[in-house]
Coordinates of C-alpha atoms and ligand atoms in Angstrom, one line a residue:
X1 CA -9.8 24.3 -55.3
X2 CA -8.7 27.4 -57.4
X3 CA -5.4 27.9 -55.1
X4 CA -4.5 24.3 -55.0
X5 CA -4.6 23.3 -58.9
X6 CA -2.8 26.7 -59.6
X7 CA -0.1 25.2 -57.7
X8 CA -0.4 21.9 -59.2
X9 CA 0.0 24.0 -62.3
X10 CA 2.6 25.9 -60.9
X11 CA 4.7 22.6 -59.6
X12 CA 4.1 21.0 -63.3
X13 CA 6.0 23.5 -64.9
X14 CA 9.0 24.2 -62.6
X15 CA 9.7 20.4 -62.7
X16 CA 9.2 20.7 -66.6
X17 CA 11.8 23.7 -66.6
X18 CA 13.9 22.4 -63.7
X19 CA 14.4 18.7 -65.7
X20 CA 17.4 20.1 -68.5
X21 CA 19.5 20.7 -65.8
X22 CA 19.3 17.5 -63.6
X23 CA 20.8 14.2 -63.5
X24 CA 18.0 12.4 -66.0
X25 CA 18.4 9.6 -63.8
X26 CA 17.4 10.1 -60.6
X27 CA 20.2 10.9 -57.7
X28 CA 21.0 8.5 -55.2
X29 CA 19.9 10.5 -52.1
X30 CA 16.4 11.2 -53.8
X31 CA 15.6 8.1 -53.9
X32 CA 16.3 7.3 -50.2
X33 CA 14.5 10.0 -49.4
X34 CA 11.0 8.3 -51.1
X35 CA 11.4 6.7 -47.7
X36 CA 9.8 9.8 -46.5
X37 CA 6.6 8.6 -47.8
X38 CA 6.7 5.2 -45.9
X39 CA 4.4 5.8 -43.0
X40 CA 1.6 4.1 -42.0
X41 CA -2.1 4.8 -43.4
X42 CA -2.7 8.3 -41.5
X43 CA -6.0 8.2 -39.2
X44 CA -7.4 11.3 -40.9
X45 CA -7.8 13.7 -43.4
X46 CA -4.9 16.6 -44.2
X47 CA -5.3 19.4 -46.4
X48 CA -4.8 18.7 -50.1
X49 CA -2.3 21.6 -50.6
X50 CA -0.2 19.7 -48.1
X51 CA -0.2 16.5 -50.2
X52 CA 0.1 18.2 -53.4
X53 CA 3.8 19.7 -51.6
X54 CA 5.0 16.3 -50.0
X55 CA 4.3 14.5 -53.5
X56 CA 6.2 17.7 -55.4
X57 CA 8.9 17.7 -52.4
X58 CA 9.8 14.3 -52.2
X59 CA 8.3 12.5 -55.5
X60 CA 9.3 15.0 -58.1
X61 CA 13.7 14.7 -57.4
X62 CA 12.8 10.9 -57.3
X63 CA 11.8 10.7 -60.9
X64 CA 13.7 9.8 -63.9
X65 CA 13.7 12.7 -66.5
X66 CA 12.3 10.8 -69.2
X67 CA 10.0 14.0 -69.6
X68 CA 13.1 15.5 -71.0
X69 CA 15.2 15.5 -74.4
X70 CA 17.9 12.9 -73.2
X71 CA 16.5 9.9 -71.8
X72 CA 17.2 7.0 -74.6
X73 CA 15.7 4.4 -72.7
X74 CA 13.1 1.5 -73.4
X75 CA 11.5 3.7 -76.6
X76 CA 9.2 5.6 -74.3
X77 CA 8.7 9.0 -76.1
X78 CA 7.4 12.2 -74.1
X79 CA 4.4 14.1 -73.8
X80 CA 3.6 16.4 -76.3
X81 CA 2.7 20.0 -74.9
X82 CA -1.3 19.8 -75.7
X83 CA -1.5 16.2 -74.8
X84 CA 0.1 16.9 -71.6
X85 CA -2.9 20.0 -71.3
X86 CA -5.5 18.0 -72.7
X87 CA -4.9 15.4 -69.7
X88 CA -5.3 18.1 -67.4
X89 CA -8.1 19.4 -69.1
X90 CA -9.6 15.7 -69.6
X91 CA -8.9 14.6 -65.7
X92 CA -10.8 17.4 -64.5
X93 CA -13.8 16.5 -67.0
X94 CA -13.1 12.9 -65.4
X95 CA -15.3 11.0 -68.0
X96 CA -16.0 7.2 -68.1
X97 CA -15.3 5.8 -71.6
X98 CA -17.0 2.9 -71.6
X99 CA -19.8 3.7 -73.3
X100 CA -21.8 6.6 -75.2
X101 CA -24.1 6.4 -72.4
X102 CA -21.6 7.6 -69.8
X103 CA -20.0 10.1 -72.4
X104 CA -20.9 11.2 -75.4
X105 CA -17.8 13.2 -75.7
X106 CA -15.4 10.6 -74.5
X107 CA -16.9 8.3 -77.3
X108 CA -16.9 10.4 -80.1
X109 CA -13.0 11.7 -79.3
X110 CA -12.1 8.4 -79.3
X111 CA -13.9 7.5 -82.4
X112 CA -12.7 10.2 -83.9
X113 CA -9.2 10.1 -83.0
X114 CA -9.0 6.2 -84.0
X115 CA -9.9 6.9 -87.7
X116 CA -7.3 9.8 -88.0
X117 CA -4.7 6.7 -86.6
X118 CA -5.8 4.4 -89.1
X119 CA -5.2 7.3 -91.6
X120 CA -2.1 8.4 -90.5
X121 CA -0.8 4.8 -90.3
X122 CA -2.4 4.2 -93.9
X123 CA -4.7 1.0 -92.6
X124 CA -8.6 0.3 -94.0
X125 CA -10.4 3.3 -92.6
X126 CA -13.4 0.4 -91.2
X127 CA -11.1 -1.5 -89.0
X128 CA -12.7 -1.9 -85.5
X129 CA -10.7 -0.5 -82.6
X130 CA -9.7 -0.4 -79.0
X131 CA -8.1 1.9 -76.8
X132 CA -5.9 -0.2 -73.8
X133 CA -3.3 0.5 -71.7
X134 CA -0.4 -0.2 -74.2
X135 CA 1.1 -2.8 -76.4
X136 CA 0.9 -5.6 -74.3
X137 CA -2.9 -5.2 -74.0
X138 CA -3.3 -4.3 -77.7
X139 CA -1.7 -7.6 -78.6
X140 CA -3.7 -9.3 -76.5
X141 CA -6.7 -7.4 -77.4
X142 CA -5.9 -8.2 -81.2
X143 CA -5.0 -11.8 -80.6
X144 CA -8.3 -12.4 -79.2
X145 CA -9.8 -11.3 -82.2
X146 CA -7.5 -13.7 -84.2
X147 CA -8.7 -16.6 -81.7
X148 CA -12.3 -16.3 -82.6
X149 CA -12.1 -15.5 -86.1
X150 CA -9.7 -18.7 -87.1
X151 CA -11.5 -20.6 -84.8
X152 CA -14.9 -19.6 -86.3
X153 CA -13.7 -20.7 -89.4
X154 CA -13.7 -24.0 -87.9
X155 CA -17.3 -23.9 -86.7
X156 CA -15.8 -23.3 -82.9
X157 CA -16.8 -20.4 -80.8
X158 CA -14.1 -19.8 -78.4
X159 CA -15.5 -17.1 -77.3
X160 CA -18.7 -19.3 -75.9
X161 CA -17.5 -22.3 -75.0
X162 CA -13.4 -21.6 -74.4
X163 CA -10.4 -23.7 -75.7
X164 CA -10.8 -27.2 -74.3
X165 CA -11.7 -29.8 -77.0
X166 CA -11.0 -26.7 -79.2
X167 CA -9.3 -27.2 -82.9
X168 CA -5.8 -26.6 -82.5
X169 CA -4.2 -23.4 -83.2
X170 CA -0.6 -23.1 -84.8
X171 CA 0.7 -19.8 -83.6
X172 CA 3.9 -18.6 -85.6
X173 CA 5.8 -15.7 -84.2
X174 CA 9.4 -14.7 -84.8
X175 CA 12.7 -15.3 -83.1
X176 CA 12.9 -11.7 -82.2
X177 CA 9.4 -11.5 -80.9
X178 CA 8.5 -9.0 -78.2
X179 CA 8.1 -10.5 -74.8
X180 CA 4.9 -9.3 -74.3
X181 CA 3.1 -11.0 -77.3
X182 CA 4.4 -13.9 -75.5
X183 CA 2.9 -12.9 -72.6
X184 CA -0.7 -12.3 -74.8
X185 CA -0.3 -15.6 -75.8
X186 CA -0.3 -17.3 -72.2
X187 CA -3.4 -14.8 -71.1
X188 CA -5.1 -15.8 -74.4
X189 CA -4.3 -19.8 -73.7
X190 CA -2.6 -20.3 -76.2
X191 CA 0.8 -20.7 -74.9
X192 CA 4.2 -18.7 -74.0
X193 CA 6.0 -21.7 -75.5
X194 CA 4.1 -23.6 -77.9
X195 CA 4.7 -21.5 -80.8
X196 CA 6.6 -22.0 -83.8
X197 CA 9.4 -19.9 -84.3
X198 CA 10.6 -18.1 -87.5
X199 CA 14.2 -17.9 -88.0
X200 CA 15.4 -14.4 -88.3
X201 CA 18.6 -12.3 -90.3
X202 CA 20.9 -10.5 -88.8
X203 CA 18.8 -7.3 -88.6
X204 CA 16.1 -9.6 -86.4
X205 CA 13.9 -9.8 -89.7
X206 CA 12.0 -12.6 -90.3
X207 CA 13.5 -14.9 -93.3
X208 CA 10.9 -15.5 -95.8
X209 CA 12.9 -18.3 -97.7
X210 CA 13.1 -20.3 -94.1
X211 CA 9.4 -19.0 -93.0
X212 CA 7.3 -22.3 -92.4
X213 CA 4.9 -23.8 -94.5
X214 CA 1.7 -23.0 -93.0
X215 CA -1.7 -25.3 -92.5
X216 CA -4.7 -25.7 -90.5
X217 CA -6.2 -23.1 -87.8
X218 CA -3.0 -20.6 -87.8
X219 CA -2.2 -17.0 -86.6
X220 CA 1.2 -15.5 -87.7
X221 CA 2.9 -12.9 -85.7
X222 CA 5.2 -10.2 -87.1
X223 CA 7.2 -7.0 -86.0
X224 CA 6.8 -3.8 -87.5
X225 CA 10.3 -2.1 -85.3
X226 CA 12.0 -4.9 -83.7
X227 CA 12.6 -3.2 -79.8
X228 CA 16.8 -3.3 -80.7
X229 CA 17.5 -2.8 -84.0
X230 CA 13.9 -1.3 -85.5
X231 CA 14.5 -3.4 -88.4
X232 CA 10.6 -4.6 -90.0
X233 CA 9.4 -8.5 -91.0
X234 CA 8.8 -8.6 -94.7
X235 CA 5.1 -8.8 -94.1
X236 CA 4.1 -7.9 -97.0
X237 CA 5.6 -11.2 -98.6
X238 CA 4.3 -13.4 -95.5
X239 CA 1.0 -12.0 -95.7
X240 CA 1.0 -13.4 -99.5
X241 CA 1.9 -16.8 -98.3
X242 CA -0.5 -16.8 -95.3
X243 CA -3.2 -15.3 -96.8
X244 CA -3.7 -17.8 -99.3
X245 CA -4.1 -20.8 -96.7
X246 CA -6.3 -18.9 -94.7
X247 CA -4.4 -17.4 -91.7
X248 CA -4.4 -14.3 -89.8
X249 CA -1.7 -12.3 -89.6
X250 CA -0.8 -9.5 -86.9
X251 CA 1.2 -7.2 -86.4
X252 CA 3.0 -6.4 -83.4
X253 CA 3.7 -2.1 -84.2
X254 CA 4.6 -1.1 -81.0
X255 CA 6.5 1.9 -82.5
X256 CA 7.9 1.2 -85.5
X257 CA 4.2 0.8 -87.2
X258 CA 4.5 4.6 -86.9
X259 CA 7.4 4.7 -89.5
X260 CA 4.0 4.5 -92.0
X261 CA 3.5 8.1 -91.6
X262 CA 6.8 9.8 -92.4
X263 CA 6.9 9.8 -96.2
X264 CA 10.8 9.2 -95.9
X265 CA 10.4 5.8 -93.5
X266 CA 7.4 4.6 -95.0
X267 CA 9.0 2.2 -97.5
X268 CA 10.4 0.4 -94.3
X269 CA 6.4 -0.5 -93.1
X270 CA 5.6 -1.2 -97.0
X271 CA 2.9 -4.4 -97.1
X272 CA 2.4 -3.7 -93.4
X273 CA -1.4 -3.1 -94.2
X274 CA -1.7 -6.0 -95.7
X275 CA -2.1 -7.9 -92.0
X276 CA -5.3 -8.5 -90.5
X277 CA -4.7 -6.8 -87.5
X278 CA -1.9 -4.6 -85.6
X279 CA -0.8 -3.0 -81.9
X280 CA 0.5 -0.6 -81.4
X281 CA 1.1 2.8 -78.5
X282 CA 0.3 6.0 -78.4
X283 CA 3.0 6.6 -75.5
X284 CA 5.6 5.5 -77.7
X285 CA 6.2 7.6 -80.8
X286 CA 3.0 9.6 -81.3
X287 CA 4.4 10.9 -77.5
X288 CA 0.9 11.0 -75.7
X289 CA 1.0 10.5 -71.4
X290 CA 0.7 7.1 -70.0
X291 CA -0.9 4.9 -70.5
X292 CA -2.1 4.4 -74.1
X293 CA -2.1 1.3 -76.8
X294 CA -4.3 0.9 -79.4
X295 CA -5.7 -2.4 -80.8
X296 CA -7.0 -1.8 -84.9
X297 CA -8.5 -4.8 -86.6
X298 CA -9.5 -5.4 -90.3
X299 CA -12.3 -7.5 -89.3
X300 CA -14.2 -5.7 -86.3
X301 CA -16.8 -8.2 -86.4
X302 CA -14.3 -10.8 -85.1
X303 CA -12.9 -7.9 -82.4
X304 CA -16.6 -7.0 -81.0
X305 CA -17.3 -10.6 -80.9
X306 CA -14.5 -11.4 -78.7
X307 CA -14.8 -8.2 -76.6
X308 CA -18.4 -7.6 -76.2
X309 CA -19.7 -7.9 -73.0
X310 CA -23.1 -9.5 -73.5
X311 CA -21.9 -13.0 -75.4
X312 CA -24.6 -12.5 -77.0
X313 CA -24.4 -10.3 -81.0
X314 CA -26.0 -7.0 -80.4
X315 CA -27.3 -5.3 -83.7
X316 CA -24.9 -2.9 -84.4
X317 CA -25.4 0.6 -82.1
X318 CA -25.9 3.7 -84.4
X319 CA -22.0 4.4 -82.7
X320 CA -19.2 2.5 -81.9
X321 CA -19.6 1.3 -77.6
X322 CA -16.1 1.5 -76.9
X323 CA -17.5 -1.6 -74.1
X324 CA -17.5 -4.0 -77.3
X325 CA -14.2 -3.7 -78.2
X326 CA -12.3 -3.0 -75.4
X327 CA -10.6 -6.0 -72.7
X328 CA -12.3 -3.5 -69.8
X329 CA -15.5 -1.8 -69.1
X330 CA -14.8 1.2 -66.9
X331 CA -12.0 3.5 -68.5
X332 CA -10.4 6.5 -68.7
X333 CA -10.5 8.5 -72.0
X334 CA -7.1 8.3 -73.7
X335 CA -8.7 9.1 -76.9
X336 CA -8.7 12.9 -76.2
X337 CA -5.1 12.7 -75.7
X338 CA -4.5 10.9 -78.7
X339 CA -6.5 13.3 -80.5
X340 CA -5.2 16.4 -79.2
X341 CA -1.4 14.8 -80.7
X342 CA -2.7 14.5 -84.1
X343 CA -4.4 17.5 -83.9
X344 CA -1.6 19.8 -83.1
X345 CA 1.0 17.6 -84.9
X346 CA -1.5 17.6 -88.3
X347 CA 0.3 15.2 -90.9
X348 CA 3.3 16.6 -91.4
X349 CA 4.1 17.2 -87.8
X350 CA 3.7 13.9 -87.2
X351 CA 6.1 12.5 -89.9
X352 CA 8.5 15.3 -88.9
X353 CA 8.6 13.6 -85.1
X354 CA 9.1 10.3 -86.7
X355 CA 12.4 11.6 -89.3
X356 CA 13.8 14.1 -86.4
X357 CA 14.1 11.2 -84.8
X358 CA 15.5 9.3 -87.3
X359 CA 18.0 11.5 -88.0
X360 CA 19.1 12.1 -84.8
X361 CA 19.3 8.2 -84.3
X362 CA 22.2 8.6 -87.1
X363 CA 23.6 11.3 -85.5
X364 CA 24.3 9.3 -83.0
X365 CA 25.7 6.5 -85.2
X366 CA 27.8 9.1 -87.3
X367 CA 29.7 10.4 -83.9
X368 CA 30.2 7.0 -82.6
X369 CA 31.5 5.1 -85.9
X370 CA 33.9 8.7 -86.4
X371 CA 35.7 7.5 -83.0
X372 CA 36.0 4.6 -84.0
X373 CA 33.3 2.7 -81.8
X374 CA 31.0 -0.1 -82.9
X375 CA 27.1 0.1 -83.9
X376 CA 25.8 -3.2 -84.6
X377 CA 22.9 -2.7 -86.2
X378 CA 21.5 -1.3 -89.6
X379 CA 20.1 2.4 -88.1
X380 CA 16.8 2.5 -90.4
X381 CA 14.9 4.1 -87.9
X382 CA 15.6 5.2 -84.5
X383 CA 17.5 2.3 -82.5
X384 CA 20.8 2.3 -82.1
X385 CA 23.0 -0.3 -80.8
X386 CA 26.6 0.0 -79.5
X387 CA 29.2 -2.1 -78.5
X388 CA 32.2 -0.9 -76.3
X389 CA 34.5 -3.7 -76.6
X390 CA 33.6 -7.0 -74.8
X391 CA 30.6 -7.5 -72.5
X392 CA 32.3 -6.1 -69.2
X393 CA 33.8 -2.9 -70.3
X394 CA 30.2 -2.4 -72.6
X395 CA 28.4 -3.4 -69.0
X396 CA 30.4 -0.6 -67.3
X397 CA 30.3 2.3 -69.7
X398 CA 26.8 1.9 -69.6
X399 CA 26.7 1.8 -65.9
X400 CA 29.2 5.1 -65.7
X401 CA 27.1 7.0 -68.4
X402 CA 24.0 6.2 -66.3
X403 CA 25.2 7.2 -63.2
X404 CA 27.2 10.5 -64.9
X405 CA 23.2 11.5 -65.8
X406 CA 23.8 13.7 -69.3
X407 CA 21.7 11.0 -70.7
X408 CA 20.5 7.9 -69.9
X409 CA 20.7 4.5 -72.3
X410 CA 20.0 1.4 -71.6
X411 CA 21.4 -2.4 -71.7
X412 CA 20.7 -5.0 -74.1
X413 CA 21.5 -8.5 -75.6
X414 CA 21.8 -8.1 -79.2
X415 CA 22.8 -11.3 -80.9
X416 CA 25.3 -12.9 -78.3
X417 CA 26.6 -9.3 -78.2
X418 CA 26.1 -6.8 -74.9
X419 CA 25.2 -4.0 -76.4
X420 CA 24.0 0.4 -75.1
X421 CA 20.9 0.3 -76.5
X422 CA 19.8 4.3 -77.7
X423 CA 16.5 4.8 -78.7
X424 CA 15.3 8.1 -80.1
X425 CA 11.5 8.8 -80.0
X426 CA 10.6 12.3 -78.2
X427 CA 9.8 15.4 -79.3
X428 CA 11.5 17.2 -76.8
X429 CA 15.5 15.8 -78.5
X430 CA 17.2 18.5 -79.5
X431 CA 20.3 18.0 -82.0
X432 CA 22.4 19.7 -78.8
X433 CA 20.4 17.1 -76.7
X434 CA 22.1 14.7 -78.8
X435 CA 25.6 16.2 -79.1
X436 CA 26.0 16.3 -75.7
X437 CA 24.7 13.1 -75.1
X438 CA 28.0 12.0 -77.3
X439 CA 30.1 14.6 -75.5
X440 CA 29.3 13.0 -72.2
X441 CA 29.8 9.0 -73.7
X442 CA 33.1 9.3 -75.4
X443 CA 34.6 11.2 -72.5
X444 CA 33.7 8.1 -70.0
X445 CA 34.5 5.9 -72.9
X446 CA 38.2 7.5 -73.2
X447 CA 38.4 7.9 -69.5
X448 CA 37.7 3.9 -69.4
X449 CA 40.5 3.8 -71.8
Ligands
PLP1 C1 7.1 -1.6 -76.0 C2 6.7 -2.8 -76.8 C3 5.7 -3.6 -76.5 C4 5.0 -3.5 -75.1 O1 4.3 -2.3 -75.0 P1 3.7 -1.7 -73.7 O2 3.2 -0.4 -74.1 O3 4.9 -1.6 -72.8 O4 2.8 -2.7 -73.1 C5 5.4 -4.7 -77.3 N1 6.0 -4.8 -78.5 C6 7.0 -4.0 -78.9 C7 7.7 -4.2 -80.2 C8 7.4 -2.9 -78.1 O5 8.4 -2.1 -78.5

């Protein structure tokens, strides 16, 4: 055992060190190597220092570097140094979350390390909470919460006795909503497509004096960080409107919500704590491992009631049972990881992350508009959007900078326009991560020229 997680150890860090100097997408002849792994289910056992070495061998050259300080893709953040340790530390302790019964020190991390988010995010310090997988489950997680309580208010219990016969729901989401909360919306039967949507500006901001007038059983759906452009929904001003008939409002945060706790981006989540309840993910901006989303809830009452697993309302336990508020049962503990990030980030470290990144997002824009080259988007946070001429030469450059590996960026549709999509959110990027990031775009930009 010692022997094998020392190496483990040892493997981990060499890739760590090894990842500044490789392609950060991974090379062609790596990947056909994973082939390597394609046998057939082996008859017997082999020693665990031998699969540690095959995995290292053939897995680690087959990843792409988004552990380092230039991948731009897909907002996906890194791993901050003692969240990275505290996984190790917590996948040795190999606790079961689901309940204070299983572990008392899963539980009250978690609990813990929930009311320092709602803190650092500035939302009510008694919302109810959940711990999921990411965004997508914390929408739904949310939304299920928003099911039962508007439903309630009509003397239904969805929960109990599900959606057929059930009062209509009006869901309102925006133009620019994510595809995921979509998705939520077909798991929570309440359809991909049967929403109404919200036109949007130019930024992919909801338009308050086009926002519809709202009646009868309705949940609204807004953006805190739209995915391309990071622009926010005015939800203070719809929360106003949909507050007063009734209606819940939620707020899709993937990573933007965490603008809240930088002092100089706050004023872009302003009236965001206003909503009723919000998603967001912890392996997004607050740069915790894999997987992590968190589901927070003004009125936990409605979230235990749609997540607890006798149907049945327990009195309230002395502590929160994660089981009761949480989609699963069984689960691993990404609480500790969340709470070693906020511990070793503090306040301020955390709203540092969030501006670095900010800034370097305008770095970015600064050394693209000086050549000359096109960003289509307002940068108020850390997306940036830009346009190489029409959609074939953008579809190219994007393709030559991902396969010339400085960086990679991804693709987008923004408005009718192809667009690199850059988005800044780890703490590993460095203002030379970024510079040579340019560097390596405008010379296949001028070499395409
Ligand atoms: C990433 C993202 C999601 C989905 O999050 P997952 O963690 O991938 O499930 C939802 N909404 C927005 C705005 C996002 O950026």
């Amino acid at each position: 055992m010692d022997a094998l997680m020392q190496s483990a150890a040892q493997r981990a860090l060499q890739y760590l060190e090894k990842l500044n100097s490789r392609s950060v997408a991974p090379a062609p002849a790596a990947l056909k190597d994973l082939s390597k792994l394609d046998y057939a289910l082996p008859e017997g056992p082999a020693p665990a220092g031998e699969v540690l070495s095959e995995l290292d061998d053939i897995g680690s050259p087959a990843t792409t570097a988004n552990a380092g300080g230039r991948y731009f893709g897909f907002v996906t953040g890194g791993a901050l140094p003692a969240t990275l340790a505290a996984n190790w530390l917590a996948g040795a302790w190999d606790q079961n979350a689901f309940s204070v019964l299983t572990s008392p020190a899963a539980v009250t991390i978690e609990n813990i390390a929930l009311g320092w988010v709602l803190d650092a995010l500035d939302l009510p310090e008694d919302c109810g909470g959940a711990f999921v997988t990411g965004a997508t489950m914390a929408n739904f997680t949310a939304l299920a919460a928003a099911r039962h309580h508007v439903l309630a208010a009509e003397g239904w219990d969805v929960d109990a006795d599900g959606l057929f016969g059930a009062p209509p729901i009006t869901v309102v989401v925006g133009e620019e909503v994510h595809p995921t909360l979509l998705k939520s919306l077909g798991l929570l039967g309440l359809g991909r497509q049967r929403v109404v949507k919200a036109p949007v500006d130019d930024q992919g901001r909801i338009r308050v004096d086009t926002f519809p007038v709202l009646t009868g059983p309705t949940i609204v759906c807004l953006q805190a960080g739209n995915v391309n452009t990071g622009a926010f929904d005015p939800v203070g001003q719809i929360c106003g409107r949909a507050h007063d008939v009734g209606a819940w409002v939620h707020v899709d945060g993937a990573f933007g919500i965490w603008a809240a706790a930088a002092p100089e981006r706050a004023h872009l989540a302003a009236g965001v704590n206003q909503a009723d309840s919000w998603a967001t993910d912890g392996h997004k901006w607050l740069n915790v491992p894999y997987d992590c989303g968190i589901a927070m809830v003004r009125h936990s009452e409605a979230l235990r009631a749609a997540m607890s697993i006798t149907a049945a309302y327990l009195p309230d336990e002395a502590t929160r049972e994660p089981m009761h508020y949480t989609p699963e049962a069984s689960r691993r503990a990404r609480g500790i990881e969340v709470w070693a990030a906020l511990r070793s980030l503090g306040r301020s470290g955390l709203a540092d992350l969030v501006e670095r990144n900010c800034r370097l997002a305008a770095r970015f824009t600064d050394a693209f508009r000086t050549d000359g080259i096109t960003v289509l988007n307002e940068v108020v946070l850390n997306q940036v959007l830009v346009k190489f001429g029409d959609t074939g030469r953008t579809k190219e450059i994007i393709r030559r900078v991902q396969e010339d590996g400085t960086c990679w960026c991804g693709e987008t549709v923004w408005q009718g326009h192809t667009a690199m999509r850059i988005s800044v959110s780890s703490w590993k990027t460095t203002e030379t991560d970024v510079d040579e990031s340019v560097t390596a775009i405008l010379r296949i930009v001028h070499e395409s020229r």
